[in-house]
Amino acid sequence: MLDDIIIGQYIERDSFIHSLDPRIKILVIIFFIITIFLINAFTGYLFLAFFILVTVLLSKIKVKYIIKSIRPLIFIISFTLIVHLFMTRGGQIIWEWRFLKIEEEGLRMGLFMSLRLIFLVSYTSLLTLTTSPLALTDGLESLLKPFEKIGLPAHELAMMMSIALRFIPTLLEEAQKIMKAQKARGADFESGNLINKAKSLIPLLVPLFVNAFRRADDLALAMEARCYRGGEGRSRMNALLLVNKDYIVLALSFVYLISVGIFL
Amino acid sequence: MSLINIENLHYRYNSKGNWVLKEVDLEVNSGEFVVIVGHNGSGKSTLAKMLNGLLIPTEGDIEINGRSTKDRDNIWNIRQQVGMVFQNPDNQLIANIVEEDVAFGPENLGLESMKIRDRVDWALKEVGMEEFKRHAPHNLSGGQKQRIAIAGVLAMKPKCLVLDEPTAMLDPLGRKSVISTIEKLNKSLGMTVVHITHFMNEAIKADRIIVMDGGRVALEGTPKDIFAKVNQIKKYNLDLPQVAQLALELQKSGLDLPDDIFEVDRLVNLLCSLK
Ligand SMILES: Nc1ncnc2c1ncn2[C@@H]1O[C@H](COP(=O)(O)OP(=O)(O)OP(=O)(O)O)[C@@H](O)[C@H]1O
Ligand SMILES: [Mg+2]
């Protein structure tokens, strides 16, 4: 059950996309998201699909992984589709049965919304698939740095993220261990209705949380012992460095995405 | 001059609580290998945390290279000089790539990137983990994780390593690899080591053993001195090293053996020569 969860799963490849600066990738994603919400015609989505396809090819990541990242959202996507189909009104009636009605506008909005979700998830998953968690947090920290002046704790946020990412496998492993231990004592995690299932998680979650707090305590001590005093005065071994191709990718993506967004 | 100088140290966690450390006077010299033993709750971890200013003495003084831990201006210098390795290997690694974790300390010192890179490579080599530098720590064994933690401290170029039960959560093989790493650092780099442990076997090769009991230094001396005081050791709820225990039993049953046998090889040789 826990093995299915893929969060921030990074796949190491020697590809053009992997070699890009994480800040550039994050910026391109932001343009991409803006474009998604600007587009109002199906041709626009075609252009976006093409953009995704090019990125996937350049990243040497198998399409399988991207589909995998969409799978957990199937429910939300179908839900969005259905709600729009039956609730959004406008245009000609396409289909009718007793009180159920699908109108043109509903179909259009339903498809748009689901496509938006699919594109959004698949493109952001490309970011985490091609960028190591460390590069990702470094990139975020560097992009958020200017906002430190207005009180945004950029370094702390990035440090929190990277520690969270570091501890995900550790906590998953621990959860599995606790589950086994509780099963050995007769705990039942699988049967019963939803409420029973949720209740059965208590003996898993309580020890997990207690341990997590102890870990946090230990980790804070270990960090202090290694002279950690926040972002100030801290340097990096692998400092981020923008090169020509980063600027070119950024410029091209910007022009492509914004023109698709505006004209289609 | 001694590297660590503790004078009349008293400590309690809160102003109404019990004294956890009492009248501790200790000196650790540069290059020395000191092992601290003592049963649960005797104050070993508390003492360890005082050595790099994670805790500050309630009374008395700790000086590292002549600088008091009480002076907050010294604290970063002291933490750089006295590196700490803790018990739980999972709770002291910060990054999800080995070399990034080792770089954490030097990065906090604000060194330039080339220098950090050199130190990281050097430190990983010293602990024999250079081939794992691009690995994720959670895939490594406990012993390997502890060696990464040691490398992380080494990369700050400390004068002294303080290890608080670094082997307590490891299997025998991992324990062996960590101990031999520590011993090697002490011999080849002249690194001062303060090693806290529950395993008496790990105290055999120490220059000096310190026995803690109820927050005080109960005994202090070479392994030979300490293990000769069998009755006192038992009183402090400690055991002899296995081999010493065996030799003692053999002595009791009439074999003519000397007192200072702590190593298997030596016992075997002596037993063979008895025939
Ligand atoms: N954070 C704390 N707050 C209050 N009391 C504490 C705290 N940490 C430890 N103590 C108390 O201080 C005493 C010494 O604890 P310490 O952890 O130093 O012992 P130890 O020798 O390291 O034991 P162990 O062998 O179990 O690691 C114990 O009685 C403990 O209950
Ligand atoms: Mg302890």
Coordinates of C-alpha atoms and ligand atoms in Angstrom, one line a residue:
Chain A
M1 CA 0.0 0.0 0.0
L2 CA 2.7 2.5 1.0
D3 CA 4.9 1.5 -1.9
D4 CA 2.5 3.0 -4.4
I5 CA 3.1 6.5 -3.1
I6 CA 5.5 8.3 -5.3
I7 CA 6.2 11.8 -4.0
G8 CA 8.8 13.9 -5.6
Q9 CA 10.3 10.8 -7.3
Y10 CA 13.4 11.7 -9.1
I11 CA 14.8 9.6 -11.9
E12 CA 18.4 10.2 -12.7
R13 CA 19.1 10.5 -16.5
D14 CA 21.6 12.2 -18.6
S15 CA 19.3 14.5 -20.5
F16 CA 19.0 18.1 -21.6
I17 CA 16.1 18.7 -19.3
H18 CA 18.0 17.2 -16.3
S19 CA 20.9 19.5 -17.0
L20 CA 18.9 22.7 -16.9
D21 CA 19.0 25.0 -13.9
P22 CA 16.1 24.2 -11.5
R23 CA 15.2 27.9 -11.4
I24 CA 14.6 27.9 -15.2
K25 CA 12.4 24.8 -14.9
I26 CA 10.3 26.3 -12.1
L27 CA 9.9 29.5 -14.1
V28 CA 8.8 27.6 -17.2
I29 CA 6.3 25.7 -15.2
I30 CA 4.9 29.0 -13.9
F31 CA 4.5 30.3 -17.5
F32 CA 2.9 26.9 -18.3
I33 CA 0.4 27.2 -15.6
I34 CA -0.5 30.7 -16.6
T35 CA -1.0 29.6 -20.2
I36 CA -3.2 26.7 -19.2
F37 CA -5.6 29.1 -17.6
L38 CA -5.5 31.6 -20.4
I39 CA -6.3 29.2 -23.1
N40 CA -9.9 29.0 -24.3
A41 CA -9.8 26.9 -27.4
F42 CA -9.0 23.3 -28.2
T43 CA -6.2 24.3 -30.6
G44 CA -4.5 25.9 -27.6
Y45 CA -4.4 22.6 -25.9
L46 CA -2.9 21.0 -28.9
F47 CA -0.1 23.4 -28.8
L48 CA 0.4 22.7 -25.1
A49 CA 0.3 19.0 -25.7
F50 CA 3.0 19.5 -28.3
F51 CA 5.1 21.5 -25.7
I52 CA 4.7 18.7 -23.2
L53 CA 5.7 16.1 -25.8
V54 CA 8.9 18.0 -26.7
T55 CA 9.8 18.3 -23.0
V56 CA 9.2 14.6 -22.4
L57 CA 11.3 13.6 -25.4
L58 CA 14.1 15.9 -24.3
S59 CA 14.0 14.5 -20.7
K60 CA 14.4 10.8 -21.7
I61 CA 11.8 10.0 -19.1
K62 CA 9.4 7.1 -20.1
V63 CA 5.8 8.2 -20.7
K64 CA 4.8 5.4 -18.3
Y65 CA 6.1 7.5 -15.3
I66 CA 4.1 10.5 -16.3
I67 CA 0.9 8.4 -16.6
K68 CA 1.7 7.0 -13.2
S69 CA 1.7 10.4 -11.7
I70 CA -1.7 11.2 -13.1
R71 CA -3.3 8.0 -11.8
P72 CA -3.9 9.1 -8.2
L73 CA -5.9 12.0 -9.6
I74 CA -8.2 10.0 -11.8
F75 CA -11.0 10.3 -9.3
I76 CA -10.7 14.1 -9.1
I77 CA -10.5 14.4 -12.8
S78 CA -13.6 12.3 -13.5
F79 CA -15.4 14.1 -10.7
T80 CA -14.6 17.5 -12.3
L81 CA -15.7 16.1 -15.7
I82 CA -19.0 14.8 -14.4
V83 CA -19.9 17.8 -12.3
H84 CA -19.3 20.1 -15.3
L85 CA -21.2 17.8 -17.7
F86 CA -24.4 17.8 -15.7
M87 CA -24.3 21.1 -13.9
T88 CA -22.9 23.7 -16.3
R89 CA -25.6 25.1 -18.5
G90 CA -25.5 26.8 -21.9
G91 CA -25.7 26.0 -25.6
Q92 CA -27.7 23.2 -27.2
I93 CA -28.9 20.1 -25.3
I94 CA -26.8 17.2 -26.4
W95 CA -28.4 14.4 -24.3
E96 CA -31.3 14.2 -22.0
W97 CA -32.8 11.5 -19.7
R98 CA -35.5 12.4 -17.2
F99 CA -33.9 15.1 -15.0
L100 CA -30.4 14.6 -16.3
K101 CA -29.2 16.9 -19.0
I102 CA -26.0 17.5 -20.8
E103 CA -25.6 20.8 -22.6
E104 CA -22.9 22.0 -25.0
E105 CA -21.2 24.4 -22.6
G106 CA -21.1 21.6 -19.9
L107 CA -19.3 19.3 -22.2
R108 CA -16.9 22.0 -23.3
M109 CA -16.1 23.1 -19.7
G110 CA -15.8 19.6 -18.5
L111 CA -13.3 18.7 -21.1
F112 CA -11.3 21.9 -20.6
M113 CA -11.1 21.4 -16.9
S114 CA -10.1 17.8 -17.0
L115 CA -7.5 18.6 -19.7
R116 CA -6.2 21.4 -17.5
L117 CA -5.8 19.1 -14.6
I118 CA -4.1 16.4 -16.6
F119 CA -1.7 18.9 -18.2
L120 CA -0.9 20.5 -14.9
V121 CA -0.1 17.3 -13.1
S122 CA 1.9 15.8 -15.9
Y123 CA 4.0 18.8 -16.5
T124 CA 4.7 19.5 -12.8
S125 CA 5.5 15.8 -12.4
L126 CA 8.1 16.3 -15.1
L127 CA 9.7 18.8 -12.9
T128 CA 10.1 16.5 -9.9
L129 CA 11.1 13.5 -12.2
T130 CA 13.9 15.5 -13.8
T131 CA 15.1 17.6 -10.8
S132 CA 16.8 16.2 -7.7
P133 CA 15.0 17.3 -4.6
L134 CA 18.0 19.1 -3.5
A135 CA 18.3 21.1 -6.7
L136 CA 14.6 21.8 -6.5
T137 CA 14.8 23.3 -3.0
D138 CA 17.9 25.2 -3.9
G139 CA 16.1 26.6 -6.9
L140 CA 13.0 27.6 -4.8
E141 CA 15.2 29.2 -2.2
S142 CA 17.0 31.2 -4.8
L143 CA 13.8 32.3 -6.5
L144 CA 12.2 33.3 -3.3
K145 CA 15.2 35.2 -2.0
P146 CA 14.0 38.6 -3.3
F147 CA 10.9 38.1 -1.2
E148 CA 12.9 37.9 2.0
K149 CA 12.8 41.7 2.2
I150 CA 9.1 41.5 2.7
G151 CA 9.5 38.9 5.4
L152 CA 9.2 35.6 3.5
P153 CA 11.5 33.1 5.2
A154 CA 13.0 31.7 1.9
H155 CA 15.9 29.8 3.4
E156 CA 13.8 28.3 6.2
L157 CA 11.1 27.2 3.7
A158 CA 13.7 25.5 1.5
M159 CA 15.3 23.8 4.5
M160 CA 12.0 22.6 5.7
M161 CA 11.2 21.1 2.3
S162 CA 14.5 19.4 1.9
I163 CA 14.2 17.9 5.4
A164 CA 10.7 16.7 4.7
L165 CA 11.9 15.1 1.5
R166 CA 14.8 13.5 3.3
F167 CA 12.5 12.0 5.9
I168 CA 9.8 10.7 3.6
P169 CA 11.5 7.3 3.0
T170 CA 12.5 7.0 6.6
L171 CA 9.0 7.6 7.8
L172 CA 7.4 5.3 5.2
E173 CA 9.8 2.6 6.3
E174 CA 8.9 3.2 9.9
A175 CA 5.2 3.2 9.1
Q176 CA 5.6 -0.2 7.5
K177 CA 7.5 -1.5 10.5
I178 CA 4.8 -0.3 12.9
M179 CA 2.0 -1.7 10.7
K180 CA 3.7 -5.1 10.9
A181 CA 4.2 -4.9 14.6
Q182 CA 0.5 -3.9 15.1
K183 CA -0.7 -6.6 12.7
A184 CA 1.3 -9.2 14.8
R185 CA -0.8 -8.0 17.7
G186 CA -4.0 -8.6 15.8
A187 CA -4.6 -5.1 14.4
D188 CA -6.6 -5.2 11.2
F189 CA -5.9 -2.4 8.7
E190 CA -7.8 -3.8 5.7
S191 CA -11.4 -4.9 6.5
G192 CA -14.5 -3.0 7.6
N193 CA -16.1 0.1 6.4
L194 CA -14.4 3.5 5.9
I195 CA -14.9 4.5 9.5
N196 CA -13.5 1.3 10.9
K197 CA -10.5 1.6 8.5
A198 CA -9.8 5.1 9.7
K199 CA -10.1 4.0 13.3
S200 CA -7.7 1.2 12.7
L201 CA -5.1 3.7 11.6
I202 CA -4.9 5.2 15.1
P203 CA -2.4 2.6 16.4
L204 CA -0.3 3.3 13.3
L205 CA -0.4 7.1 13.4
V206 CA 0.1 7.7 17.1
P207 CA 3.5 6.0 17.4
L208 CA 4.5 7.4 14.0
F209 CA 3.9 11.0 15.2
V210 CA 5.5 10.4 18.6
N211 CA 8.6 9.1 16.9
A212 CA 8.5 11.9 14.4
F213 CA 8.7 14.5 17.2
R214 CA 11.6 12.7 18.8
R215 CA 13.3 12.6 15.4
A216 CA 12.8 16.3 15.0
D217 CA 14.4 16.9 18.4
D218 CA 17.4 14.8 17.6
L219 CA 17.8 16.4 14.1
A220 CA 17.6 19.9 15.5
L221 CA 20.4 19.0 17.9
A222 CA 22.5 17.4 15.3
M223 CA 22.1 20.5 13.0
E224 CA 23.1 22.8 15.8
A225 CA 26.1 20.7 16.6
R226 CA 27.2 21.1 13.0
C227 CA 27.1 24.9 13.3
Y228 CA 23.8 25.4 11.6
R229 CA 22.6 29.0 12.3
G230 CA 20.1 29.6 9.5
G231 CA 20.8 30.9 6.1
E232 CA 23.0 33.7 7.1
G233 CA 26.7 33.2 6.4
R234 CA 26.0 29.8 4.8
S235 CA 27.7 28.9 1.5
R236 CA 26.9 26.0 -0.8
M237 CA 29.1 23.2 -2.3
N238 CA 27.1 23.1 -5.5
A239 CA 26.0 26.7 -6.0
L240 CA 23.5 27.2 -8.8
L241 CA 24.9 28.6 -12.0
L242 CA 23.0 29.9 -15.0
V243 CA 24.6 29.3 -18.4
N244 CA 23.6 30.3 -21.9
K245 CA 21.3 27.4 -22.6
D246 CA 19.3 28.2 -19.5
Y247 CA 18.6 31.7 -20.8
I248 CA 17.7 30.4 -24.3
V249 CA 15.3 27.8 -22.9
L250 CA 13.7 30.4 -20.7
A251 CA 13.3 32.9 -23.5
L252 CA 11.9 30.4 -26.1
S253 CA 9.5 28.8 -23.6
F254 CA 8.3 32.2 -22.5
V255 CA 7.6 33.4 -26.1
Y256 CA 5.9 30.1 -27.1
L257 CA 3.7 29.8 -24.0
I258 CA 2.7 33.4 -23.8
S259 CA 1.8 33.6 -27.4
V260 CA -0.2 30.4 -27.2
G261 CA -2.0 31.8 -24.2
I262 CA -2.8 35.1 -25.7
F263 CA -3.7 34.1 -29.2
L264 CA -5.6 30.8 -28.6
Chain B
M1 CA 47.9 22.3 27.3
S2 CA 44.7 20.2 27.6
L3 CA 42.2 20.5 24.8
I4 CA 39.2 20.1 27.1
N5 CA 39.2 21.4 30.6
I6 CA 36.2 20.9 32.9
E7 CA 36.3 22.5 36.3
N8 CA 33.9 21.8 39.1
L9 CA 31.0 21.3 36.6
H10 CA 27.4 21.2 37.9
Y11 CA 24.4 20.9 35.8
R12 CA 20.6 20.5 36.1
Y13 CA 18.0 20.7 33.4
N14 CA 15.7 23.1 35.3
S15 CA 16.2 25.2 38.3
K16 CA 14.1 23.0 40.6
G17 CA 15.3 19.7 39.2
N18 CA 17.9 17.3 40.5
W19 CA 21.5 17.8 39.7
V20 CA 22.3 15.7 36.7
L21 CA 26.1 16.4 36.8
K22 CA 27.9 17.0 40.1
E23 CA 31.5 18.1 40.8
V24 CA 32.8 16.9 37.5
D25 CA 36.5 17.7 37.0
L26 CA 38.1 16.4 33.8
E27 CA 40.8 17.1 31.4
V28 CA 41.2 15.6 27.9
N29 CA 44.5 16.0 26.2
S30 CA 45.1 16.5 22.5
G31 CA 45.3 13.2 20.7
E32 CA 43.9 11.2 23.6
F33 CA 41.3 8.4 23.2
V34 CA 38.9 8.6 26.2
V35 CA 36.1 6.2 26.7
I36 CA 33.2 7.2 29.0
V37 CA 31.1 4.4 30.5
G38 CA 28.3 4.4 33.0
H39 CA 24.9 2.9 33.4
N40 CA 21.6 4.5 32.2
G41 CA 20.9 7.9 33.4
S42 CA 24.4 8.5 34.8
G43 CA 24.7 11.7 32.9
K44 CA 27.0 10.7 30.0
S45 CA 24.9 12.3 27.2
T46 CA 24.4 15.4 29.3
L47 CA 28.2 15.7 29.7
A48 CA 28.7 15.1 26.0
K49 CA 26.3 17.9 25.1
M50 CA 28.2 20.3 27.4
L51 CA 31.4 19.7 25.5
N52 CA 30.3 21.7 22.4
G53 CA 28.0 24.2 24.1
L54 CA 24.7 22.4 23.3
L55 CA 24.2 22.7 27.0
I56 CA 25.8 25.4 29.2
P57 CA 27.1 24.6 32.7
T58 CA 24.8 25.7 35.6
E59 CA 27.9 26.0 37.7
G60 CA 31.6 25.6 37.0
D61 CA 33.3 25.9 33.7
I62 CA 34.2 24.1 30.5
E63 CA 37.0 25.4 28.4
I64 CA 37.8 24.1 24.9
N65 CA 41.3 25.2 23.9
G66 CA 41.1 27.9 26.6
R67 CA 37.7 29.2 25.5
S68 CA 34.8 29.0 27.8
T69 CA 31.5 27.5 26.4
K70 CA 29.7 30.1 28.6
D71 CA 30.7 32.9 26.3
R72 CA 28.2 32.9 23.4
D73 CA 30.8 34.5 21.1
N74 CA 32.9 31.4 21.3
I75 CA 30.1 29.0 20.5
W76 CA 30.6 28.5 16.7
N77 CA 34.3 28.2 17.1
I78 CA 33.8 25.6 19.8
R79 CA 31.2 23.6 17.7
Q80 CA 33.6 23.6 14.8
Q81 CA 36.4 22.3 17.1
V82 CA 34.4 19.7 18.9
G83 CA 32.4 17.6 16.5
M84 CA 29.5 15.4 17.8
V85 CA 28.1 12.1 16.5
F86 CA 24.9 10.9 18.0
Q87 CA 23.3 7.5 18.6
N88 CA 20.5 7.3 16.0
P89 CA 22.0 7.2 12.5
D90 CA 18.6 8.1 11.0
N91 CA 18.2 11.3 13.0
Q92 CA 21.4 13.1 12.2
L93 CA 21.7 12.9 8.5
I94 CA 20.2 16.1 6.9
A95 CA 20.5 15.8 3.2
N96 CA 19.2 13.0 0.9
I97 CA 22.5 12.6 -0.9
V98 CA 25.6 11.4 1.0
E99 CA 28.0 14.1 -0.2
E100 CA 25.5 16.8 0.4
D101 CA 25.1 15.7 3.9
V102 CA 28.8 15.7 4.5
A103 CA 28.9 19.2 3.0
F104 CA 26.3 20.5 5.5
G105 CA 28.9 21.4 8.2
P106 CA 31.4 23.2 6.0
E107 CA 28.6 25.0 4.3
N108 CA 27.5 26.3 7.6
L109 CA 31.0 27.6 8.2
G110 CA 30.6 29.6 5.0
L111 CA 33.6 28.1 3.2
E112 CA 33.9 28.5 -0.6
S113 CA 32.6 25.8 -2.8
M114 CA 35.9 24.4 -4.0
K115 CA 37.2 24.1 -0.5
I116 CA 34.0 22.3 0.6
R117 CA 34.3 19.9 -2.2
D118 CA 37.9 19.0 -1.2
R119 CA 36.9 18.5 2.4
V120 CA 33.9 16.4 1.5
D121 CA 36.0 14.1 -0.7
W122 CA 38.7 13.9 1.9
A123 CA 36.3 13.1 4.8
L124 CA 34.5 10.5 2.9
K125 CA 37.8 8.8 2.0
E126 CA 38.9 8.9 5.7
V127 CA 35.8 6.9 6.7
G128 CA 36.0 4.6 3.6
M129 CA 32.7 5.7 2.1
E130 CA 33.9 7.6 -1.0
E131 CA 32.2 5.2 -3.4
F132 CA 28.8 6.0 -1.8
K133 CA 29.0 9.7 -2.2
R134 CA 26.1 9.9 -4.7
H135 CA 23.9 7.5 -2.8
A136 CA 20.8 8.2 -0.7
P137 CA 21.5 7.7 3.0
H138 CA 18.3 5.8 3.7
N139 CA 19.5 2.9 1.5
L140 CA 22.7 2.4 3.5
S141 CA 23.3 0.2 6.5
G142 CA 23.4 1.6 10.0
G143 CA 27.1 1.3 10.2
Q144 CA 27.5 3.1 6.9
K145 CA 25.2 5.9 8.0
Q146 CA 27.2 6.4 11.2
R147 CA 30.4 6.6 9.1
I148 CA 28.7 9.2 7.0
A149 CA 27.8 11.1 10.2
I150 CA 31.5 10.9 11.2
A151 CA 32.5 12.2 7.8
G152 CA 30.1 15.1 8.2
V153 CA 31.8 16.1 11.4
L154 CA 35.3 15.5 10.1
A155 CA 34.6 17.8 7.1
M156 CA 34.5 20.7 9.7
K157 CA 38.1 19.8 10.6
P158 CA 37.5 19.5 14.3
K159 CA 40.2 18.9 16.9
C160 CA 38.0 16.5 18.9
L161 CA 35.3 14.0 18.1
V162 CA 32.6 13.3 20.7
L163 CA 30.6 10.2 20.0
D164 CA 27.6 9.5 22.1
E165 CA 26.9 5.8 21.9
P166 CA 27.5 5.7 18.1
T167 CA 27.2 1.9 18.0
A168 CA 24.2 1.4 20.2
M169 CA 21.8 0.8 17.4
L170 CA 24.1 -1.2 15.1
D171 CA 24.6 -4.8 14.4
P172 CA 28.0 -6.4 15.3
L173 CA 29.4 -5.8 11.8
G174 CA 28.3 -2.2 11.7
R175 CA 29.7 -1.7 15.2
K176 CA 33.0 -3.1 14.2
S177 CA 33.3 -0.8 11.2
V178 CA 32.5 2.3 13.2
I179 CA 34.9 1.4 16.0
S180 CA 37.8 0.7 13.6
T181 CA 37.0 4.0 11.8
I182 CA 37.2 5.9 15.1
E183 CA 40.4 4.1 16.1
K184 CA 42.0 4.8 12.7
L185 CA 41.1 8.5 13.0
N186 CA 42.7 8.6 16.4
K187 CA 45.9 6.9 15.2
S188 CA 46.4 8.4 11.7
L189 CA 45.1 11.9 12.2
G190 CA 45.9 12.2 15.9
M191 CA 42.2 13.1 16.4
T192 CA 41.2 13.5 20.0
V193 CA 38.3 11.1 20.7
V194 CA 35.7 11.1 23.5
H195 CA 33.7 7.9 23.0
I196 CA 30.7 7.2 25.1
T197 CA 29.5 3.6 25.1
H198 CA 27.7 0.8 26.9
F199 CA 29.9 -1.9 25.5
M200 CA 32.9 -2.6 27.7
N201 CA 34.6 -4.3 24.8
E202 CA 34.9 -1.0 23.1
A203 CA 36.8 0.5 26.1
I204 CA 39.7 -1.9 25.9
K205 CA 41.9 0.1 23.6
A206 CA 41.2 3.5 25.2
D207 CA 44.0 5.6 26.7
R208 CA 41.8 6.3 29.6
I209 CA 38.4 5.1 30.8
I210 CA 36.1 7.4 32.8
V211 CA 33.3 5.7 34.8
M212 CA 30.3 7.9 35.5
D213 CA 27.8 7.2 38.2
G214 CA 25.0 9.4 39.4
G215 CA 26.3 12.4 37.7
R216 CA 29.8 12.1 39.1
V217 CA 33.1 10.8 37.8
A218 CA 33.3 7.6 39.9
L219 CA 36.5 6.1 38.5
E220 CA 39.2 7.2 36.1
G221 CA 42.2 5.4 34.8
T222 CA 43.7 3.2 32.1
P223 CA 41.8 0.1 31.1
K224 CA 44.2 -2.0 33.1
D225 CA 43.5 0.0 36.3
I226 CA 39.8 0.1 35.8
F227 CA 39.2 -3.5 34.9
A228 CA 41.3 -4.6 37.9
K229 CA 38.7 -3.0 40.2
V230 CA 36.2 -5.7 39.6
N231 CA 34.1 -5.1 42.7
Q232 CA 33.7 -1.4 42.1
I233 CA 32.8 -1.9 38.5
K234 CA 30.0 -4.3 39.6
K235 CA 28.9 -1.7 42.1
Y236 CA 28.3 0.8 39.3
N237 CA 26.2 -1.7 37.4
L238 CA 28.8 -2.3 34.8
D239 CA 30.3 -5.5 33.4
L240 CA 33.9 -6.5 32.6
P241 CA 34.7 -7.0 29.0
Q242 CA 33.7 -10.5 28.0
V243 CA 37.3 -11.8 27.8
A244 CA 38.3 -10.2 31.1
Q245 CA 35.3 -11.8 32.7
L246 CA 36.2 -15.2 31.3
A247 CA 39.8 -14.8 32.4
L248 CA 38.6 -13.9 35.9
E249 CA 36.4 -17.0 36.1
L250 CA 39.4 -19.1 34.9
Q251 CA 41.5 -17.5 37.6
K252 CA 38.9 -18.3 40.2
S253 CA 38.8 -21.9 39.2
G254 CA 42.6 -22.2 39.7
L255 CA 44.3 -21.3 36.4
D256 CA 47.4 -19.2 36.8
L257 CA 46.6 -16.2 34.6
P258 CA 47.7 -12.5 34.9
D259 CA 45.1 -9.8 35.7
D260 CA 45.2 -7.7 32.6
I261 CA 43.7 -9.9 29.9
F262 CA 41.1 -8.0 27.7
E263 CA 41.8 -9.3 24.3
V264 CA 40.9 -12.7 22.8
D265 CA 44.3 -13.2 21.1
R266 CA 46.1 -12.6 24.3
L267 CA 43.9 -15.0 26.3
V268 CA 44.3 -17.7 23.6
N269 CA 48.1 -17.3 23.6
L270 CA 48.3 -17.5 27.4
L271 CA 46.0 -20.5 27.6
C272 CA 48.0 -22.3 24.9
S273 CA 51.3 -21.6 26.7
L274 CA 49.8 -23.1 29.9
K275 CA 49.8 -26.6 28.6
Ligands
LIG1 N1 16.1 17.1 28.5 C1 16.1 16.7 29.8 N2 15.3 17.3 30.7 C2 15.3 16.9 32.0 N3 16.0 15.9 32.5 C3 16.8 15.2 31.6 C4 16.9 15.6 30.2 N4 17.7 14.7 29.6 C5 18.2 13.9 30.5 N5 17.6 14.1 31.7 C6 17.9 13.4 33.0 O1 19.3 13.6 33.2 C7 19.8 12.3 33.7 C8 21.0 11.9 32.9 O2 20.6 11.7 31.6 P1 21.6 11.3 30.4 O3 20.8 11.2 29.2 O4 22.7 12.3 30.4 O5 22.2 9.9 30.9 P2 23.0 8.9 30.1 O6 24.2 8.5 30.9 O7 23.4 9.4 28.7 O8 22.0 7.7 30.0 P3 21.9 6.6 28.8 O9 22.9 5.5 29.1 O10 20.5 6.0 29.0 O11 22.1 7.3 27.5 C9 18.7 11.3 33.7 O12 18.2 11.2 35.0 C10 17.6 12.0 32.8 O13 16.4 11.6 33.3
MG2 MG 22.9 8.8 26.7

